[in-house]
Coordinates of C-alpha atoms in Angstrom, one line a residue:
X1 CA -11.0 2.6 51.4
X2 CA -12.8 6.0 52.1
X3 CA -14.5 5.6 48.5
X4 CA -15.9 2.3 49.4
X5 CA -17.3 3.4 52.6
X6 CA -19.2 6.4 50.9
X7 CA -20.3 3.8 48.2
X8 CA -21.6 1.1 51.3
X9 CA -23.9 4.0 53.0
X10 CA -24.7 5.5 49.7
X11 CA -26.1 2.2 49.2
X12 CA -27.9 1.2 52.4
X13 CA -29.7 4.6 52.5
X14 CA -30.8 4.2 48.8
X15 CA -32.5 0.6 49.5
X16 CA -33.9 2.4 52.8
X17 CA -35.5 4.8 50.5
X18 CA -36.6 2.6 47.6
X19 CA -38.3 0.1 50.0
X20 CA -40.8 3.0 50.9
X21 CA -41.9 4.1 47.6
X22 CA -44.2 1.0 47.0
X23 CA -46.5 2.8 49.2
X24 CA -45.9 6.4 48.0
X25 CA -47.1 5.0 44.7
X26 CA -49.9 2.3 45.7
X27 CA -53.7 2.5 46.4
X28 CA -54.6 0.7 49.1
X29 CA -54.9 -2.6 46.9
X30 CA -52.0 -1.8 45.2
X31 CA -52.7 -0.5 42.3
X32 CA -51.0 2.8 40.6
X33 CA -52.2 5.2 42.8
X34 CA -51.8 7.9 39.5
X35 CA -55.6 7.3 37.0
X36 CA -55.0 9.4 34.5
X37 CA -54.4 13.0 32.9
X38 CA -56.6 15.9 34.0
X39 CA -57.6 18.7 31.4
X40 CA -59.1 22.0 32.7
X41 CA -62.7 21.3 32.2
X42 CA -61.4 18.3 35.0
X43 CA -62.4 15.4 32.9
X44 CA -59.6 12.6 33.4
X45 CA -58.1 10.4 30.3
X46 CA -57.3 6.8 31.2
X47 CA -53.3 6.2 30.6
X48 CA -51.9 4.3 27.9
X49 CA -50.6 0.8 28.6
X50 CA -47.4 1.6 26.3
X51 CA -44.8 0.8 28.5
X52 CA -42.4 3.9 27.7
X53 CA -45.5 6.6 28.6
X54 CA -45.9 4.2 31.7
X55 CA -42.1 4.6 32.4
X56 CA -42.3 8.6 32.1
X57 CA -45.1 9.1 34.1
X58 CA -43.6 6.9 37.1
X59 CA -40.3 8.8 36.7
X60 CA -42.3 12.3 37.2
X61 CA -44.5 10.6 39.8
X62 CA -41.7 9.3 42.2
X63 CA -39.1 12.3 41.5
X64 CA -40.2 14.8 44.1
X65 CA -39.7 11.4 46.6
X66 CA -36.2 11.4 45.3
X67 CA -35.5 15.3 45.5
X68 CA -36.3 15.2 49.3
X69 CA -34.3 11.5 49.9
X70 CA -30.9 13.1 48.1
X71 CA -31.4 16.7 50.6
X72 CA -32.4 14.8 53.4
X73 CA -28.4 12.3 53.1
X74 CA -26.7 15.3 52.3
X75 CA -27.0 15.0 48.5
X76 CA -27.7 17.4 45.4
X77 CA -29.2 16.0 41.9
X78 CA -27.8 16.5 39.0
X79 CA -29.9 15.7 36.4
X80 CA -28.5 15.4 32.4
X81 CA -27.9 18.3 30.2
X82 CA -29.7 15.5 27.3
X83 CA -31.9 13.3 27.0
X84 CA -30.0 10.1 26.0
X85 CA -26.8 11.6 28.6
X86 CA -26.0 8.6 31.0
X87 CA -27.1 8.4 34.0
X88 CA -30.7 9.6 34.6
X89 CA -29.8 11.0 38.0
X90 CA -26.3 12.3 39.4
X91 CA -26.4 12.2 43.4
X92 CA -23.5 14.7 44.0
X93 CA -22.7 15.2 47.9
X94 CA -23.0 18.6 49.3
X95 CA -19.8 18.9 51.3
X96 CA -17.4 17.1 48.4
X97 CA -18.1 16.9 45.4
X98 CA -15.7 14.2 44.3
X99 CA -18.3 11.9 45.8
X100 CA -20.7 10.7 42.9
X101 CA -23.2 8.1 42.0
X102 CA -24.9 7.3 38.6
X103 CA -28.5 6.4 39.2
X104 CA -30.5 4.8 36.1
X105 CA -34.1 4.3 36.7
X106 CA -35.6 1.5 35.1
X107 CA -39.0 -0.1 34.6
X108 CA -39.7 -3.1 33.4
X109 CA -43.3 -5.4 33.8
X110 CA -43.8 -9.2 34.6
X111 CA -44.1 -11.6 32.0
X112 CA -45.3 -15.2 32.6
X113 CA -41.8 -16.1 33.4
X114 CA -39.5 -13.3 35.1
X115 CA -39.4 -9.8 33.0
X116 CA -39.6 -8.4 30.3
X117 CA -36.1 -7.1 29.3
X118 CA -34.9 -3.6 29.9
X119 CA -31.3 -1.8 29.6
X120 CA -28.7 -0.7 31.8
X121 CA -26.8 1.7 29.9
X122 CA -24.4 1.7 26.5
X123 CA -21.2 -0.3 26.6
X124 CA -20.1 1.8 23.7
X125 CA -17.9 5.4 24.0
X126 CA -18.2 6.5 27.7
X127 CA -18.2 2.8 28.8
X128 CA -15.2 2.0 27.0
X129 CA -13.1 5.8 27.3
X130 CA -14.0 6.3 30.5
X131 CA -12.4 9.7 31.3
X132 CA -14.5 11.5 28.5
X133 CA -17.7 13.2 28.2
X134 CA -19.1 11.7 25.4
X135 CA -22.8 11.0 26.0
X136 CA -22.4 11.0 29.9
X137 CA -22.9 13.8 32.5
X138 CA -19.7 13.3 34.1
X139 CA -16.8 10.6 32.9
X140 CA -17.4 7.4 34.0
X141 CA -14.4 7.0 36.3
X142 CA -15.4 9.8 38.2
X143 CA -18.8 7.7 39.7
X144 CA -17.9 6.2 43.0
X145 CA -20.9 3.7 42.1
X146 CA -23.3 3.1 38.9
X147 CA -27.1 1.8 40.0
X148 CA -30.3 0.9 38.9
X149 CA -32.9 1.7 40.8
X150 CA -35.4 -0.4 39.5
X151 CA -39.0 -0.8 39.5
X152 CA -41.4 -4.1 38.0
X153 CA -45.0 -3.8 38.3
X154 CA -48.1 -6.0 36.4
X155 CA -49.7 -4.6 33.8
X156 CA -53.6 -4.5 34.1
X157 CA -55.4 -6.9 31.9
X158 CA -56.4 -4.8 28.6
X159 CA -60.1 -5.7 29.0
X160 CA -60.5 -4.4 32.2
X161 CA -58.8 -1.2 31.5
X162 CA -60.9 -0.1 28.3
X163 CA -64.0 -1.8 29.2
X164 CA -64.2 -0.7 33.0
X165 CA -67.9 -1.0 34.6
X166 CA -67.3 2.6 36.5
X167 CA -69.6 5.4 35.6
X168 CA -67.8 7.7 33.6
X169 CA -68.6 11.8 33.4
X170 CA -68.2 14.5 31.9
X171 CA -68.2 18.3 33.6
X172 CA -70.3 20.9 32.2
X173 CA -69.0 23.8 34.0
X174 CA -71.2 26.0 31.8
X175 CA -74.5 24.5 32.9
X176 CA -73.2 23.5 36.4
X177 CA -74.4 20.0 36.4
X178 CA -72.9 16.5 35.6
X179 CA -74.0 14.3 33.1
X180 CA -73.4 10.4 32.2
X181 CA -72.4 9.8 29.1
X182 CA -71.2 6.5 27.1
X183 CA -68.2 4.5 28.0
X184 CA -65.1 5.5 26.0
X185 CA -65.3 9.2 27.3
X186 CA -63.5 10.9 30.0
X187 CA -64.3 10.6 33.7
X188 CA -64.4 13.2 35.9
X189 CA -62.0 13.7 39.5
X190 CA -65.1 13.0 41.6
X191 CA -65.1 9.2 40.3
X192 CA -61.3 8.6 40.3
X193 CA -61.2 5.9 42.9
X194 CA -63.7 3.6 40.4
X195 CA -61.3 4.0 37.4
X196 CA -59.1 0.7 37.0
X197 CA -55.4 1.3 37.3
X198 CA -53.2 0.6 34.2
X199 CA -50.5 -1.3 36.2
X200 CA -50.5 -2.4 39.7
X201 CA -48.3 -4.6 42.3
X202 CA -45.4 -2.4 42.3
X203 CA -42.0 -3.8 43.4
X204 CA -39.2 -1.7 43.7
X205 CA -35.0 -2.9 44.1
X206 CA -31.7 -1.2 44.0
X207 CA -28.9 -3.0 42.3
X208 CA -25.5 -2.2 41.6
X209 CA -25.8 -2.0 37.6
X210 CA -22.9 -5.0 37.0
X211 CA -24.3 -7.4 39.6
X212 CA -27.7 -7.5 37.4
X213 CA -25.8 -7.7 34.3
X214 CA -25.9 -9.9 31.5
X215 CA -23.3 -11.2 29.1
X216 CA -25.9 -10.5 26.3
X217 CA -26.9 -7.3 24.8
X218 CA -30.3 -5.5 25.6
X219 CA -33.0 -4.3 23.6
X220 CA -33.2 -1.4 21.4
X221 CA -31.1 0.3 18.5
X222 CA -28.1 1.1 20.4
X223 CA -25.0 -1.0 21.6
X224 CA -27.1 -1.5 25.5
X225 CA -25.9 -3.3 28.2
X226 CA -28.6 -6.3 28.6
X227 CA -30.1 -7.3 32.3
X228 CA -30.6 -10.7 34.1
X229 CA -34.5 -11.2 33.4
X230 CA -35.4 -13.2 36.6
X231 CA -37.1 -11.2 39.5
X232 CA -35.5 -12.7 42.2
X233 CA -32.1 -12.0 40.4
X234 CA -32.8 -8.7 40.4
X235 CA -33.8 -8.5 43.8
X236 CA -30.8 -10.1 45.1
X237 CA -28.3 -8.6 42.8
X238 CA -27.5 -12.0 41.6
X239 CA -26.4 -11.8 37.5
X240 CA -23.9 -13.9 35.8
X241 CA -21.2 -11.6 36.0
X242 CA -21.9 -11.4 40.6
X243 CA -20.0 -14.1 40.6
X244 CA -17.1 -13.2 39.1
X245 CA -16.5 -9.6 39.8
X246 CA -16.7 -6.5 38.6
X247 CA -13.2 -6.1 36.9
X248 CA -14.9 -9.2 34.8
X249 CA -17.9 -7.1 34.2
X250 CA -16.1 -4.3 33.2
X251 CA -13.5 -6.5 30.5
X252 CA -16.3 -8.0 29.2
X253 CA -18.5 -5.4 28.1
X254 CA -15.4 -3.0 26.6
X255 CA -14.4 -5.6 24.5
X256 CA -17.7 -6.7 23.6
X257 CA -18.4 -6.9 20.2
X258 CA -14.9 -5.1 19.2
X259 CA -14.6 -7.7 16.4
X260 CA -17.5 -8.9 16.2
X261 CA -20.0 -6.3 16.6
X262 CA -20.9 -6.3 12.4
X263 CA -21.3 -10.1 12.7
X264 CA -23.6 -9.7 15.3
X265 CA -25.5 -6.7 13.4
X266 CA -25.9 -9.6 10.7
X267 CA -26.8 -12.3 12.7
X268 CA -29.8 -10.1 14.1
X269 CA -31.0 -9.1 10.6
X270 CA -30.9 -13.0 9.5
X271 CA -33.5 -13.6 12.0
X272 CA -33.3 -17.6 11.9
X273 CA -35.1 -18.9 15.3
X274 CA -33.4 -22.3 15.0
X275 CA -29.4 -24.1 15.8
X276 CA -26.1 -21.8 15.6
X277 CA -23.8 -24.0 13.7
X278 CA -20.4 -22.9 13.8
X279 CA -18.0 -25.8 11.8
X280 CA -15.0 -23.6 12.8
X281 CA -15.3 -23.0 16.4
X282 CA -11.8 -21.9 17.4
X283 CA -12.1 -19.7 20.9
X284 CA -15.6 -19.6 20.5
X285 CA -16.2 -16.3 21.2
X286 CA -19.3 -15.4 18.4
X287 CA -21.1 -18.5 19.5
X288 CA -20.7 -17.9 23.1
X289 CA -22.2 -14.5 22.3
X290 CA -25.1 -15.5 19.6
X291 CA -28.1 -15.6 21.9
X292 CA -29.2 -19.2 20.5
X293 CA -30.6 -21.7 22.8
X294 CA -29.3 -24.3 20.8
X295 CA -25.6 -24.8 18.8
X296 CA -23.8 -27.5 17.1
X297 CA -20.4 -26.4 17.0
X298 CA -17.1 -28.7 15.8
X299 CA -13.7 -28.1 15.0
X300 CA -10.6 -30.9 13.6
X301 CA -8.8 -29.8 16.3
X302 CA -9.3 -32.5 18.9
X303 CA -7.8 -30.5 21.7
X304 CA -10.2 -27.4 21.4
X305 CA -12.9 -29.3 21.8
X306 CA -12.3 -32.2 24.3
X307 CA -11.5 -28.7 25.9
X308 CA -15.1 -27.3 25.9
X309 CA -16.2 -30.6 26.4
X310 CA -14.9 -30.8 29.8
X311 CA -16.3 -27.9 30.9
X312 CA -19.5 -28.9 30.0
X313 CA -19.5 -31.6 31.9
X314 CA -17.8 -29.6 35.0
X315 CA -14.5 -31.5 34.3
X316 CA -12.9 -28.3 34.6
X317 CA -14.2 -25.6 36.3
X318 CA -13.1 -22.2 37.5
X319 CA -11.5 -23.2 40.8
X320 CA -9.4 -26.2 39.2
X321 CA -8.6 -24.1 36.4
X322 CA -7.4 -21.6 38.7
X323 CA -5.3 -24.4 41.3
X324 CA -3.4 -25.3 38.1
X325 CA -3.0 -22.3 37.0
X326 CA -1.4 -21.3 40.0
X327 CA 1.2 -23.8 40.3
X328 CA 1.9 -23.8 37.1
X329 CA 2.3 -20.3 37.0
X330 CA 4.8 -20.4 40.0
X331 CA 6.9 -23.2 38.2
X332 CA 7.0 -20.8 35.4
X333 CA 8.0 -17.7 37.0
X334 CA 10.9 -19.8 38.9
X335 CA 11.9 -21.9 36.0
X336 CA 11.3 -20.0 32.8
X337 CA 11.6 -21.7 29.5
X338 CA 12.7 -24.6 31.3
X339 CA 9.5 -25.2 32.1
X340 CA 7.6 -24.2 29.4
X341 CA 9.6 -26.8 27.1
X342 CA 8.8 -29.2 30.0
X343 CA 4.9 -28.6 29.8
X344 CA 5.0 -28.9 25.7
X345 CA 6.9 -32.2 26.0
X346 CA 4.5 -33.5 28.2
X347 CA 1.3 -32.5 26.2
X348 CA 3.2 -33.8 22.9
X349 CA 3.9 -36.9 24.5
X350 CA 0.7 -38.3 24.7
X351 CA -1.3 -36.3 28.1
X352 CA -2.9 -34.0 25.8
X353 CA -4.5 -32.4 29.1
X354 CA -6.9 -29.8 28.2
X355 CA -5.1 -27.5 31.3
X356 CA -1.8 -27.9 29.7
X357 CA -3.5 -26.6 26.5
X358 CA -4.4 -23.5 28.0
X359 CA -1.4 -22.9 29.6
X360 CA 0.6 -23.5 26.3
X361 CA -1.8 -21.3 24.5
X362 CA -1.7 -18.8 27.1
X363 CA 2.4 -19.0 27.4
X364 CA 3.4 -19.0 23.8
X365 CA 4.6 -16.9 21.4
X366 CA 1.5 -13.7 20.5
X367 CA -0.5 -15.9 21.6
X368 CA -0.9 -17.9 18.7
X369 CA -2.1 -21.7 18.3
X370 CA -0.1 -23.8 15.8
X371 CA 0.6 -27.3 15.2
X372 CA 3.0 -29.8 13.3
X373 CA 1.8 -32.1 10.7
X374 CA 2.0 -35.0 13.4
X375 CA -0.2 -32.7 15.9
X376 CA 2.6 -31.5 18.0
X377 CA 2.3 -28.3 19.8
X378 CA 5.1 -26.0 17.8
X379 CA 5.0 -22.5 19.2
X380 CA 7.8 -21.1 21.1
X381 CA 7.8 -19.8 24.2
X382 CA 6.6 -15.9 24.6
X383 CA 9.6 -15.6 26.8
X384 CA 7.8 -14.0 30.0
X385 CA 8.3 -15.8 33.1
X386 CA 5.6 -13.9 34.7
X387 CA 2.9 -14.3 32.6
X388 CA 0.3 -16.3 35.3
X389 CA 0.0 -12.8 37.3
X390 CA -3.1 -13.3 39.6
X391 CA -5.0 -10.9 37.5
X392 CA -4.4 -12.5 34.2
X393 CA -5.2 -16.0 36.1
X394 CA -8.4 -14.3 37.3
X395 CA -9.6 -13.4 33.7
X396 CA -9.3 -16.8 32.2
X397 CA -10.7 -18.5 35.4
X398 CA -13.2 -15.9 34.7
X399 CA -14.1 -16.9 31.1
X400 CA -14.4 -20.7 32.0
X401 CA -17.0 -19.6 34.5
X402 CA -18.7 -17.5 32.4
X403 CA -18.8 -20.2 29.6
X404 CA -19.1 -23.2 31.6
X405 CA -23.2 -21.4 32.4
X406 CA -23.7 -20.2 28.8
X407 CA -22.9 -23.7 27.2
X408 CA -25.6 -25.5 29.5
X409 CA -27.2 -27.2 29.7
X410 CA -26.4 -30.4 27.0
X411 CA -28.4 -31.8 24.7
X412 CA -28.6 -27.8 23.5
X413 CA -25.3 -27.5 23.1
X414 CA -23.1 -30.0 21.2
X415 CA -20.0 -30.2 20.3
X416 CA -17.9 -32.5 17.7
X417 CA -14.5 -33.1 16.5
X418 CA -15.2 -33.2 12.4
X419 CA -14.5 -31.6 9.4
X420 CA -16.7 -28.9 8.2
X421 CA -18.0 -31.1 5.1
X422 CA -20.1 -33.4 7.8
X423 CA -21.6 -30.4 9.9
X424 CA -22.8 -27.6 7.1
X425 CA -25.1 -30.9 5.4
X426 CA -26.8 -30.7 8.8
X427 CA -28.5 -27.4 9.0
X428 CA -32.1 -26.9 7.9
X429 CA -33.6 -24.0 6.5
X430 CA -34.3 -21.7 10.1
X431 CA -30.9 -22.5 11.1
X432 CA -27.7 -20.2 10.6
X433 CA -24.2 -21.4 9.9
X434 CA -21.4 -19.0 11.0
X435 CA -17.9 -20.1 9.3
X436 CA -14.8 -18.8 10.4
X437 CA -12.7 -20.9 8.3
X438 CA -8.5 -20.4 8.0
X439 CA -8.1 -17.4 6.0
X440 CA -6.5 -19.2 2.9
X441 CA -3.5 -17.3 1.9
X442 CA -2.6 -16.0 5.2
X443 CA -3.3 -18.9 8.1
X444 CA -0.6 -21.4 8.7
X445 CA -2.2 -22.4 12.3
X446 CA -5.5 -24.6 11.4
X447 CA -5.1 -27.9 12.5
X448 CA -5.0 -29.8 9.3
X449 CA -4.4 -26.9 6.9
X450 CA -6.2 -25.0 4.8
X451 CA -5.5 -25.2 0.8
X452 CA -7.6 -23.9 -2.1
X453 CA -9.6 -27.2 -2.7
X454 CA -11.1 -26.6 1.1
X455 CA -12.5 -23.3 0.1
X456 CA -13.6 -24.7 -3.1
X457 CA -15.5 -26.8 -1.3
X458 CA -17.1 -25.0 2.0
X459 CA -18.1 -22.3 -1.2
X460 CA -20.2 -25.6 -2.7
X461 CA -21.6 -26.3 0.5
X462 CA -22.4 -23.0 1.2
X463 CA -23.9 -22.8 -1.8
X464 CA -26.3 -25.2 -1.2
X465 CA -27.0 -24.7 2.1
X466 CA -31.2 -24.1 2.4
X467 CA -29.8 -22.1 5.8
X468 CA -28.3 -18.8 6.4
X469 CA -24.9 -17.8 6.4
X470 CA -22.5 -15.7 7.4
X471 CA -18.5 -16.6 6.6
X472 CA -15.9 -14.4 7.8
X473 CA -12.8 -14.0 5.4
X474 CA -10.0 -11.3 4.2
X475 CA -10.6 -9.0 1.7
X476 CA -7.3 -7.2 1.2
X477 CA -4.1 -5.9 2.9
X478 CA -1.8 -2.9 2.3
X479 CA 0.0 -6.0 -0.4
X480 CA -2.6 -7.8 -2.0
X481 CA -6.2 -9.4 -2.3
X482 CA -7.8 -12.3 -1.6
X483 CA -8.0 -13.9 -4.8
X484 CA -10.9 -16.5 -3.5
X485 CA -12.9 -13.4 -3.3
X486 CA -13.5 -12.8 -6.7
X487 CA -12.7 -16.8 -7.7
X488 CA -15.9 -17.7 -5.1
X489 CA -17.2 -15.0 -2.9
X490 CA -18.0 -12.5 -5.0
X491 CA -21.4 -14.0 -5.8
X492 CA -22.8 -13.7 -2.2
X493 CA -23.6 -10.5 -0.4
X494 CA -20.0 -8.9 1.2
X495 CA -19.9 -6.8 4.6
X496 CA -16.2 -5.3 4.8
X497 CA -14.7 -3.8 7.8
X498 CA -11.3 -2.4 8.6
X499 CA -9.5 -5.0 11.6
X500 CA -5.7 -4.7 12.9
X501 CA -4.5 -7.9 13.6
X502 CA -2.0 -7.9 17.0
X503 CA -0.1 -11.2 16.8
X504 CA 1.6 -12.7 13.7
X505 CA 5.2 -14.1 12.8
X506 CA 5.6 -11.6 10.3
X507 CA 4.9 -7.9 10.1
X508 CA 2.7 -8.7 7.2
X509 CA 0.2 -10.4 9.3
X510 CA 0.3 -7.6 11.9
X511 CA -1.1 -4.6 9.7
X512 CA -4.2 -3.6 9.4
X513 CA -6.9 -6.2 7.3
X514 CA -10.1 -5.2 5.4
X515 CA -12.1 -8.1 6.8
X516 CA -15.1 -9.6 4.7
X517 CA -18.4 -10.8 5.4
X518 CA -19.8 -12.6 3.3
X519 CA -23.8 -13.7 3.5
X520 CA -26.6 -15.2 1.7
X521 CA -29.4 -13.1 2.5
X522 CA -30.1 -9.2 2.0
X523 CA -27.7 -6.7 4.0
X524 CA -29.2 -3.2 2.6
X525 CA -29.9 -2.0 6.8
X526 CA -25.5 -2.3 6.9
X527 CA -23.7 0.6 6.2
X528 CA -20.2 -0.6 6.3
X529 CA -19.7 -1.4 2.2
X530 CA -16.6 0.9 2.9
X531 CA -14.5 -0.9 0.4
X532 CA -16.3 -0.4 -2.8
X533 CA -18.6 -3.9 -2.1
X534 CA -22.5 -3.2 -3.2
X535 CA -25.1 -4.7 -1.8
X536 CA -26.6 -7.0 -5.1
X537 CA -30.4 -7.3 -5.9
X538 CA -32.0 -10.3 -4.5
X539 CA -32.4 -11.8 -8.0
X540 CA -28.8 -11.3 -8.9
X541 CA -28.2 -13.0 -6.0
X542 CA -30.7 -16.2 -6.5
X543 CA -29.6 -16.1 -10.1
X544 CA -25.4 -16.6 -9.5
X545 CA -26.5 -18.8 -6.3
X546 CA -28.1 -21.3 -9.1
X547 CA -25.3 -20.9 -11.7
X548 CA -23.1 -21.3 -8.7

């Protein structure tokens, strides 16, 4: 309680603060107040328009603001011992110094339609082991609060800056008199007010740094935390993950990309700007995460994808998902397996409700999705009663939220109950194909099966394909290899990467697996080959693609 007071004030007196400094910074008609750099001789160089020497200089220009806000509430700043240390600022208080916030400052410029996209911090080391040091001033726990204070301004049409109508001078203290010279030279202090400002229109917000979140990743080489783009979001602190907490925030971005972080690595370097097709959906969870506007996903199992079907169409949504969760849960908790076998009967008999599919999923054995040959649900039960706890009934409510808004809105997003051989014919030359087929030798769980004459075939589709592709496979375990690696495989590009695998009958399928990516396009910028794979010459490649 007393940490969530601190945090309250914290805030109010930091959006007190902020609201001022559009002033502190702004002419009179609002542009940058700040023209240019001075030298000694006091000519003045016009500022570059590059947005990270525009970011610097604001940063020096409204810090002495700060250093006087953070003494004035009883604060001390903290600033980090590197330069890429999270957070930018540490407001320590005085009096107990158990009482931190992190404070990012960000800067970002309108674009025709919201912002241009900025950061709000790794979701990598710190993020994810957050009582350590790594990369971060203090651990991350120890923050009563992580914000952005945040400033978007408009960027001064390029014309005007280098072509401004001012006089321009130059001082020659030597003969004690000024004289005009061409355009393109520096102006002297005495004409500042005539030189054109490189941004104006400031507007300045603090945000709490998950409330402006987004469930994609931002820009840059690192694993970054991506923000909601839309100024009034921004303003009002109103992201994707607002409405649904910050514990969903939090789950989200620890886990993100944990199995999937290579694939996306890929996916970036393929660079296709049309459709994500995915013929295996399964869970979904790469798609959902892709960043295309547009996907054609399918899967033979009917229930998966009446499933995201009827979120699409607001069917289901969070709060119904939650109500039967609820009383479900409660039946379970009182009755047991009773229930449980009560639930399966009724979803084998015929019902097929996509909620009952959930909570079977959800309430069997590891976890794990299996049917008989006549399409009957066959997993036993995981054998806890309590397993709809509120917070694990928050989570999934959580994720239907979260993926009811990324699959909209439809035509974009399609979805199909087929077999792979009718989807992969479909893609055209910009689009990519992700396949995460039955790993053949090792999955018993796909709907219809998996045998040796599918992979002989999704390998001649692939083949074929004028798209991109990425398939995810097995490489090897502790006991042996996948023999369609060198049978098919072999003749594409391979990505490996060490994964455990948690659920599993046997303890064979719960060791750890050298996953393989396989790909028909160049992966030289990945540096996981760690498993003997080499990346092959793009003729090699074209030449067993044709004799394929």
């Amino acid at each position: 309680m007393w940490k969530e007071k601190y945090k309250t004030e914290f805030k109010q007196k930091l959006g007190n603060f902020t609201a001022k400094l559009k002033n502190y910074v702004s002419t009179d008609n609002g542009e940058w107040s700040v023209k240019g750099f001075i030298d000694v001789y006091r000519n003045v160089y016009a500022i570059s328009t590059d947005t990270k020497i525009v970011s610097k200089i604001l940063e020096i220009h409204i810090f002495p603001q700060i250093l006087r806000f953070a003494d004035e509430i009883g604060y001390k700043i903290i600033l980090t011992e590197h330069q890429n240390y999270y957070p930018d600022l540490t407001f320590m208080n005085k009096e107990n110094e158990s009482v931190m916030f992190a404070v990012d400052l960000k800067t970002t410029y309108r674009k025709k339609s919201g912002v241009s996209s900025f950061t709000l911090g790794s979701h990598g080391s710190y993020f994810k082991e957050r009582d350590k040091k790594k990369n971060i001033q203090f651990p991350y726990n120890q923050y009563l609060g992580h914000f952005c204070l945040g400033v978007i301004y408009t960027r001064t049409d390029e014309h005007t800056n280098t072509s401004s109508n001012s006089k321009i001078y130059q001082v020659n203290e030597l003969r004690g008199t000024n004289e005009q010279i061409e355009k393109g030279k520096p102006t002297t202090v005495n004409d500042l007010k005539s030189i054109t400002s490189v941004i104006k229109d400031f507007d300045f917000f603090i945000a709490e740094k998950w409330k402006i979140a987004s469930d994609k990743q931002g820009s840059g080489n690192t694993a970054n935390i991506g923000s909601t783009l839309s100024i009034d979001d921004l303003r009002n602190e109103n992201g994707i993950f607002s409405r649904l907490g910050e514990e969903w925030f939090d789950e989200y971005w620890i886990n993100f990309g944990s199995a999937t972080m290579v694939k996306n690595d890929l996916v970036t370097i393929a660079n296709q700007t049309g459709t994500w097709m995915e013929p295996f959906l399964g869970t979904g969870v790469v798609a959902f995460n892709s960043g295309y506007k547009k996907a054609i996903l399918s899967d033979t199992n009917p229930h998966l994808i009446r499933f995201y079907k009827e979120i699409q169409s607001k069917t289901i949504s969070a709060s119904s998902m939650k109500q039967y969760l609820e009383e479900e849960g409660n039946e379970l908790r009182n009755k047991g397996y009773e229930h449980y076998l009560k639930v399966r009967s009724r979803f084998n008999n015929g019902a097929f409700s996509p909620y009952d599919f959930i909570f079977l999923s959800r309430a069997g054995f590891n976890g794990m999705m299996r049917f008989g040959r006549k399409g009957n649900w066959n997993i036993p039960f995981c054998k806890k009663p309590n397993r709809f706890a509120q917070a694990y009934i928050t989570k999934i409510t959580n994720q239907v939220a979260l993926v009811s808004q990324i699959i909209q809105p439809q035509p974009s997003w399609t979805f199909h109950n087929t077999s792979f051989e009718d989807i992969i014919p479909l893609a055209m030359e910009n689009d990519i194909i992700y396949c995460d087929p039955p790993y053949y030798g090792r999955h018993v769980d796909y709907y219809n099966g998996w045998k040796e004459k599918d992979e002989e075939v999704l390998f001649k589709l692939l083949s074929e394909t004028k798209a991109k592709f990425i398939l995810s496979t097995w490489h090897h375990n502790d006991w042996r290899e996948n023999e369609m690696i060198k049978r098919f495989w072999k003749k594409f590009n391979l990505v490996t990467k060490d994964h455990f695998y948690h659920n599993g009958g046997n303890i064979e399928n719960r060791r750890t697996v050298v996953e393989a990516l396989v790909c028909n396009f160049d992966t030289n910028q990945i540096n996981t080959h760690n498993h003997g794979e080499k990346v092959k010459a793009k003729e090699a490649q074209q030449l067993e693609m044709v004799w394929a």
